[in-house]
CSV table of C-alpha atoms in Angstrom, one decimal:
chain,number,residue,atom,x,y,z
A,494,MET,CA,16.7,-8.3,81.9
A,495,ASP,CA,18.3,-11.6,81.0
A,496,ILE,CA,17.1,-14.9,82.5
A,497,ILE,CA,19.2,-17.9,83.2
A,498,VAL,CA,17.4,-21.2,83.7
A,499,LEU,CA,18.9,-24.4,85.2
A,500,LEU,CA,16.7,-27.5,84.8
A,501,PRO,CA,17.5,-31.0,86.1
A,502,LYS,CA,17.7,-33.2,83.0
A,503,GLY,CA,15.8,-36.4,83.5
A,504,HIS,CA,14.3,-35.3,86.8
A,505,CYS,CA,11.3,-33.3,85.6
A,506,THR,CA,8.5,-34.2,83.3
A,507,LYS,CA,8.6,-33.8,79.5
A,508,ILE,CA,6.1,-30.9,79.7
A,509,GLN,CA,8.0,-29.1,82.4
A,510,GLU,CA,11.2,-29.4,80.3
A,511,LEU,CA,9.4,-28.1,77.1
A,512,GLN,CA,8.0,-25.2,79.0
A,513,MET,CA,11.6,-24.1,79.6
A,514,THR,CA,13.4,-25.2,76.5
A,515,THR,CA,10.9,-23.8,73.9
A,516,VAL,CA,11.5,-20.2,75.0
A,517,LEU,CA,13.9,-19.0,72.2
A,518,ARG,CA,14.2,-15.4,73.0
A,519,GLU,CA,17.7,-14.0,73.1
A,520,ASN,CA,17.5,-12.9,76.7
A,521,VAL,CA,16.6,-16.4,78.0
A,522,HIS,CA,19.5,-18.9,78.5
A,523,VAL,CA,18.5,-22.4,79.4
A,524,PHE,CA,20.9,-25.0,80.8
A,525,GLY,CA,20.1,-28.7,81.1
A,526,VAL,CA,22.0,-30.0,84.1
A,527,GLU,CA,23.0,-33.7,84.3
A,528,GLY,CA,22.0,-33.8,88.0
A,529,ASN,CA,19.2,-33.5,90.4
A,530,SER,CA,17.7,-30.4,92.0
A,531,ASP,CA,20.1,-30.4,94.9
A,532,GLU,CA,23.1,-30.7,92.6
A,533,LEU,CA,22.0,-27.8,90.3
A,534,ASP,CA,21.5,-25.6,93.4
A,535,GLU,CA,25.2,-25.9,94.2
A,536,PRO,CA,26.5,-23.6,91.4
A,537,ILE,CA,23.7,-21.1,92.0
A,538,LYS,CA,24.6,-21.0,95.7
A,539,ALA,CA,28.3,-20.6,94.9
A,540,VAL,CA,27.6,-17.7,92.5
A,541,PHE,CA,25.4,-15.9,95.1
A,542,ALA,CA,28.0,-16.4,97.8
A,543,ASP,CA,30.3,-14.1,95.9
A,544,VAL,CA,28.7,-10.8,97.0
A,545,ALA,CA,31.0,-8.6,94.9
A,546,PHE,CA,30.0,-10.6,91.8
A,547,VAL,CA,26.3,-10.4,92.6
A,548,LYS,CA,26.5,-6.6,93.0
A,549,LYS,CA,28.6,-6.1,89.8
A,550,HIS,CA,26.1,-8.0,87.7
A,551,ASN,CA,22.9,-7.0,89.5
A,552,LEU,CA,21.9,-10.7,90.1
A,553,MET,CA,18.8,-12.1,91.8
A,554,SER,CA,17.3,-15.5,92.0
A,555,LEU,CA,13.7,-16.6,91.6
A,556,ASN,CA,13.9,-19.8,93.7
A,557,SER,CA,13.3,-19.7,97.5
A,558,ILE,CA,16.9,-18.8,98.1
A,559,ASN,CA,15.5,-15.3,97.4
A,560,TRP,CA,13.8,-13.9,100.4
A,561,SER,CA,11.2,-12.1,98.3
A,562,ARG,CA,9.8,-15.6,97.2
A,563,VAL,CA,9.2,-16.4,100.9
A,564,LEU,CA,7.5,-13.1,101.5
A,565,VAL,CA,5.1,-13.7,98.7
A,566,GLN,CA,4.3,-17.2,100.1
A,567,MET,CA,3.6,-15.7,103.5
A,568,ALA,CA,0.6,-13.9,101.9
A,569,HIS,CA,-0.7,-17.3,100.7
A,570,HIS,CA,-1.0,-18.4,104.4
A,571,PHE,CA,-2.9,-15.3,105.4
A,572,PHE,CA,-5.2,-15.7,102.3
A,573,ALA,CA,-5.8,-19.3,103.1
A,574,TYR,CA,-6.6,-18.5,106.8
A,575,PHE,CA,-9.2,-15.9,105.9
A,576,GLN,CA,-10.8,-18.3,103.4
A,577,CYS,CA,-11.0,-21.1,106.0
A,578,ALA,CA,-11.5,-19.5,109.4
A,579,PRO,CA,-15.2,-20.1,110.5
A,580,SER,CA,-15.4,-16.6,112.0
A,581,LEU,CA,-13.2,-13.6,112.6
A,582,ASP,CA,-15.5,-12.3,115.4
A,583,MET,CA,-14.2,-14.8,117.9
A,584,ASP,CA,-11.7,-13.9,120.7
A,585,PRO,CA,-9.2,-15.5,120.5
A,586,LEU,CA,-9.3,-16.0,116.7
A,587,PRO,CA,-10.0,-19.6,115.7
A,588,ARG,CA,-7.1,-21.8,114.5
A,589,VAL,CA,-6.8,-23.3,111.0
A,590,GLU,CA,-4.6,-26.2,110.0
A,591,VAL,CA,-2.5,-25.6,106.9
A,592,VAL,CA,-0.9,-28.6,105.2
A,593,VAL,CA,2.2,-27.6,103.2
A,594,PRO,CA,3.7,-29.9,100.6
A,595,THR,CA,7.3,-29.0,100.3
A,596,GLY,CA,10.8,-29.9,99.1
A,597,ALA,CA,13.1,-27.0,99.9
A,598,ALA,CA,10.9,-25.7,102.8
A,599,GLY,CA,10.3,-22.2,101.4
A,600,ASN,CA,6.5,-22.4,101.8
A,601,LEU,CA,7.0,-23.9,105.3
A,602,ALA,CA,9.4,-21.1,106.3
A,603,ALA,CA,6.7,-18.6,105.1
A,604,GLY,CA,4.2,-20.4,107.3
A,605,CYS,CA,6.5,-20.3,110.3
A,606,ILE,CA,7.0,-16.6,109.9
A,607,ALA,CA,3.2,-16.0,109.5
A,608,GLN,CA,2.8,-18.0,112.7
A,609,LYS,CA,5.3,-15.8,114.5
A,610,MET,CA,3.4,-12.7,113.2
A,611,GLY,CA,0.4,-14.0,115.1
A,612,LEU,CA,-1.5,-15.9,112.4
A,613,PRO,CA,-3.3,-18.7,114.3
A,614,ILE,CA,-2.4,-21.6,112.0
A,615,ARG,CA,-1.3,-25.1,112.9
A,616,LEU,CA,1.3,-26.2,110.3
A,617,VAL,CA,1.7,-29.7,108.8
A,618,VAL,CA,4.6,-30.3,106.5
A,619,ALA,CA,4.0,-33.1,104.0
A,620,VAL,CA,6.9,-34.6,102.0
A,621,ASN,CA,7.4,-37.5,99.6
A,622,ARG,CA,9.9,-40.3,100.2
A,623,ASN,CA,12.7,-37.7,100.4
A,624,ASP,CA,11.9,-37.3,104.0
A,625,ILE,CA,14.7,-35.2,105.6
A,626,ILE,CA,12.2,-32.6,106.8
A,627,HIS,CA,9.9,-35.3,108.3
A,628,ARG,CA,12.8,-36.9,110.1
A,629,THR,CA,13.9,-33.5,111.4
A,630,VAL,CA,10.5,-32.7,112.8
A,631,GLN,CA,9.9,-36.1,114.3
A,632,GLN,CA,13.4,-37.0,115.6
A,633,GLY,CA,15.6,-34.0,115.3
A,634,ASP,CA,17.6,-35.9,112.6
A,635,PHE,CA,18.7,-33.3,110.0
A,636,SER,CA,20.8,-35.6,107.9
A,637,LEU,CA,21.1,-36.7,104.3
A,638,SER,CA,19.9,-40.1,103.1
A,639,GLU,CA,22.2,-42.1,100.8
A,640,ALA,CA,20.6,-40.7,97.6
A,641,VAL,CA,17.7,-38.6,96.3
A,642,GLU,CA,14.8,-40.8,95.4
A,643,GLN,CA,12.9,-40.1,92.2
A,644,THR,CA,9.2,-39.8,92.9
A,645,LEU,CA,6.0,-38.8,91.1
A,646,ALA,CA,6.2,-35.5,93.0
A,647,SER,CA,9.5,-34.6,91.3
A,648,ALA,CA,9.8,-31.0,92.3
A,649,MET,CA,10.0,-32.2,95.9
A,650,ASP,CA,12.8,-34.7,95.2
A,651,ILE,CA,15.2,-32.7,97.4
A,652,GLN,CA,17.6,-33.7,100.1
A,653,VAL,CA,19.0,-30.3,101.1
A,654,PRO,CA,16.0,-28.2,102.1
A,655,TYR,CA,18.0,-24.9,102.4
A,656,ASN,CA,15.1,-23.0,104.0
A,657,MET,CA,15.3,-25.1,107.1
A,658,GLU,CA,18.2,-22.7,108.0
A,659,ARG,CA,15.7,-19.9,108.1
A,660,ILE,CA,13.4,-21.9,110.3
A,661,PHE,CA,16.2,-22.9,112.7
A,662,TRP,CA,17.1,-19.2,113.0
A,663,LEU,CA,13.5,-18.2,113.6
A,664,LEU,CA,12.8,-20.9,116.2
A,665,SER,CA,16.2,-20.4,118.0
A,666,GLY,CA,15.2,-16.8,118.9
A,667,SER,CA,17.1,-15.3,116.0
A,668,ASN,CA,20.3,-16.9,117.3
A,669,SER,CA,22.7,-16.5,114.3
A,670,GLN,CA,25.6,-18.2,116.1
A,671,VAL,CA,23.6,-21.4,116.9
A,672,THR,CA,22.2,-21.5,113.3
A,673,ARG,CA,25.6,-20.9,111.7
A,674,ALA,CA,27.2,-23.7,113.8
A,675,LEU,CA,24.4,-26.1,112.8
A,676,MET,CA,24.6,-25.4,109.1
A,677,GLU,CA,28.4,-25.5,109.1
A,678,GLN,CA,28.3,-28.9,110.8
A,679,PHE,CA,25.7,-30.0,108.2
A,680,GLU,CA,28.0,-28.8,105.3
A,681,ARG,CA,30.9,-30.8,106.8
A,682,THR,CA,29.3,-34.0,107.9
A,683,GLN,CA,25.9,-34.0,106.1
A,684,SER,CA,24.3,-34.9,109.5
A,685,VAL,CA,23.1,-32.8,112.4
A,686,SER,CA,21.2,-33.8,115.5
A,687,LEU,CA,19.2,-30.8,116.6
A,688,PRO,CA,19.7,-29.5,120.1
A,689,LYS,CA,16.9,-30.7,122.4
A,690,GLU,CA,15.4,-27.2,122.9
A,691,LEU,CA,15.4,-26.4,119.2
A,692,HIS,CA,13.9,-29.7,118.3
A,693,SER,CA,11.2,-29.2,120.9
A,694,LYS,CA,10.3,-25.8,119.4
A,695,LEU,CA,10.3,-27.2,115.9
A,696,SER,CA,8.0,-30.1,116.8
A,697,GLY,CA,5.8,-27.7,118.7
A,698,ALA,CA,5.4,-25.4,115.7
A,699,VAL,CA,5.1,-28.1,113.0
A,700,THR,CA,3.9,-31.7,112.5
A,701,SER,CA,4.9,-33.8,109.6
A,702,GLU,CA,4.1,-36.7,107.3
A,703,SER,CA,6.0,-38.6,104.5
A,704,VAL,CA,3.9,-39.9,101.6
A,705,SER,CA,4.7,-42.8,99.2
A,706,ASP,CA,4.1,-42.8,95.4
A,707,GLU,CA,1.4,-45.3,96.0
A,708,ALA,CA,-0.4,-43.0,98.4
A,709,ILE,CA,0.0,-40.1,95.9
A,710,THR,CA,-1.8,-42.0,93.1
A,711,GLN,CA,-4.5,-43.3,95.4
A,712,THR,CA,-5.1,-39.8,96.6
A,713,MET,CA,-5.3,-38.4,93.0
A,714,ALA,CA,-7.8,-41.2,92.1
A,715,ARG,CA,-9.9,-40.7,95.2
A,716,CYS,CA,-10.0,-36.9,94.9
A,717,TRP,CA,-11.2,-37.2,91.3
A,718,GLU,CA,-13.8,-39.8,92.1
A,719,GLU,CA,-15.2,-37.8,95.0
A,720,ASN,CA,-14.8,-34.2,93.8
A,721,LYS,CA,-14.0,-34.3,90.1
A,722,TYR,CA,-10.9,-32.3,91.0
A,723,LEU,CA,-7.6,-33.3,89.3
A,724,LEU,CA,-4.7,-33.0,91.8
A,725,CYS,CA,-1.1,-32.6,90.7
A,726,PRO,CA,1.1,-35.2,92.5
A,727,HIS,CA,2.6,-32.5,94.8
A,728,SER,CA,-0.8,-31.3,95.9
A,729,ALA,CA,-1.7,-35.0,96.4
A,730,VAL,CA,1.0,-35.3,99.0
A,731,ALA,CA,-0.8,-32.7,101.2
A,732,VAL,CA,-4.3,-34.2,100.5
A,733,SER,CA,-3.0,-37.7,101.3
A,734,TYR,CA,-2.3,-36.4,104.8
A,735,HIS,CA,-5.9,-35.1,105.0
A,736,TYR,CA,-7.3,-38.4,103.9
A,737,GLN,CA,-5.2,-40.3,106.5
A,738,GLN,CA,-6.3,-38.1,109.3
A,739,THR,CA,-10.0,-38.1,108.4
A,740,GLU,CA,-10.0,-41.9,108.4
A,741,GLN,CA,-8.9,-41.9,112.0
A,742,GLN,CA,-11.2,-39.1,113.2
A,743,PRO,CA,-13.0,-36.0,112.0
A,744,PRO,CA,-10.7,-32.9,111.9
A,745,SER,CA,-10.9,-30.8,115.0
A,746,LEU,CA,-9.9,-27.7,113.1
A,747,PRO,CA,-10.7,-26.4,109.6
A,748,ARG,CA,-8.0,-27.8,107.3
A,749,CYS,CA,-6.5,-26.2,104.2
A,750,CYS,CA,-4.1,-28.1,101.8
A,751,LEU,CA,-1.8,-25.9,99.7
A,752,ALA,CA,-1.8,-26.8,96.0
A,753,PRO,CA,1.5,-25.8,94.3
A,754,ALA,CA,1.0,-26.9,90.7
A,755,SER,CA,-1.4,-27.9,87.9
A,756,ALA,CA,-1.9,-31.5,87.0
A,757,ALA,CA,-1.5,-30.6,83.4
A,758,LYS,CA,2.3,-30.6,83.8
A,759,PHE,CA,2.4,-34.2,85.2
A,760,PRO,CA,0.5,-36.5,82.8
A,761,GLU,CA,2.7,-39.4,83.8
A,762,ALA,CA,1.4,-39.2,87.4
A,763,VAL,CA,-2.2,-38.7,86.2
A,764,LEU,CA,-1.9,-41.9,84.1
A,765,ALA,CA,-0.3,-43.7,87.0
A,766,ALA,CA,-3.4,-42.8,89.1
A,767,GLY,CA,-5.6,-44.5,86.4
A,768,LEU,CA,-7.0,-41.1,85.2
A,769,THR,CA,-7.0,-39.3,81.9
A,770,PRO,CA,-4.8,-36.3,81.6
A,771,GLU,CA,-6.6,-33.0,80.7
A,772,THR,CA,-3.9,-31.3,78.6
A,773,PRO,CA,-4.7,-27.7,77.5
A,774,ALA,CA,-4.1,-26.9,73.8
A,775,GLU,CA,-1.3,-24.5,74.8
A,776,ILE,CA,0.6,-27.3,76.5
A,777,LEU,CA,0.1,-29.7,73.5
A,778,ALA,CA,1.4,-27.0,71.2
A,779,LEU,CA,4.8,-27.1,73.0
A,780,GLU,CA,5.6,-30.5,71.3
A,781,SER,CA,5.8,-28.8,67.9
A,782,LYS,CA,8.0,-25.9,68.9
A,783,GLY,CA,11.7,-25.7,68.5
A,784,THR,CA,13.9,-26.0,71.5
A,785,ARG,CA,17.2,-24.6,72.8
A,786,CYS,CA,19.2,-25.9,75.8
A,787,THR,CA,22.9,-25.9,76.6
A,788,PRO,CA,24.1,-29.0,78.4
A,789,MET,CA,25.9,-28.9,81.8
A,790,ARG,CA,27.4,-32.3,81.8
A,791,LYS,CA,28.9,-34.3,84.7
A,792,GLY,CA,32.6,-33.3,84.9
A,793,ASP,CA,32.0,-29.8,83.7
A,794,ASP,CA,32.6,-26.9,86.1
A,795,TRP,CA,29.0,-25.8,86.4
A,796,THR,CA,29.9,-22.7,88.6
A,797,LEU,CA,32.5,-21.5,86.0
A,798,MET,CA,29.9,-22.0,83.2
A,799,LEU,CA,27.4,-20.0,85.1
A,800,ARG,CA,29.8,-17.2,85.9
A,801,ASP,CA,31.1,-17.1,82.3
A,802,THR,CA,27.5,-16.9,81.0
A,803,ILE,CA,26.8,-14.0,83.4
A,804,GLU,CA,30.0,-12.2,82.4
A,805,ASP,CA,29.1,-12.6,78.7
A,806,ILE,CA,25.6,-11.3,79.2
A,807,SER,CA,26.9,-8.2,81.1
A,808,CYS,CA,29.4,-7.5,78.3
A,809,GLN,CA,26.7,-7.7,75.7
A,810,GLN,CA,24.4,-5.4,77.8
A,811,ARG,CA,27.2,-2.8,78.2
A,812,GLY,CA,27.8,-3.0,74.4
A,813,HIS,CA,24.1,-2.4,73.7
A,814,PHE,CA,24.1,0.5,76.2
A,815,LEU,CA,27.1,2.2,74.6
A,816,ASN,CA,25.6,1.8,71.1
A,817,ALA,CA,22.5,3.4,72.4
A,818,LEU,CA,24.4,6.4,73.7
A,819,GLU,CA,26.2,6.8,70.4
């Protein structure tokens, strides 16, 4: 198996970048894209749209474009529910509120499917200043802002949450025509106002919050002070919602905040919160390792580069296979 990695140069932390670029094995091919997460998704989506090419080269993706990623995340919601439900002997089963920090909405899609399966959870989606999902839930406004904002929660710096397509389909009663029309309009105009019925179903299934960098650092500091637990900035987006709500009134339901990452990868955010990063020795060792990364520069044809790399890998694999036969 060969692995192709696209990382957004300048849009992830130094540690995140080193975790990818210090893997020097021959079957790992790392590209540093001069663009943000939305921009590097474009060549990936273009390649996977070519079904014949995908089948020819046995391709799969490991981001949440891949349905199996969402399936795994569904299990997280069930696990969280069984951890947090006060009793499973009640009829009906008690509800639990799950706060989902997200960028591309994969974990939110997983929660919506779990809900549809009968899991009694109340979903809250928490985003950073890139608030397209928040605006969609609150106002039915599924439209791009002028630009992606860089925040401390960098993995959520996304303007095109492609899993919202799955959520629209799910909440429209599996209506593929309605969903296709919405997404084609979004592709053309970068702006969609949800039909009233669909927006009503979305806002009934999910509530939302948008969190600033200042709130992220305040939440990280408070959580450390009160619990000696070091949140990553993405987890802090969810916990910030919890703190906001508890200041207004005690929670009416048990509440679970999903935590997507370790703070060890985000020392810049930890320092911004006035805390001391706890960096494991394995992470510190990355700085002394060699790196390998092929640039994908502005002006290059990223889709062509990706396709050519895949073709080259397949040719090499066929050569190895024929040599083995001989």
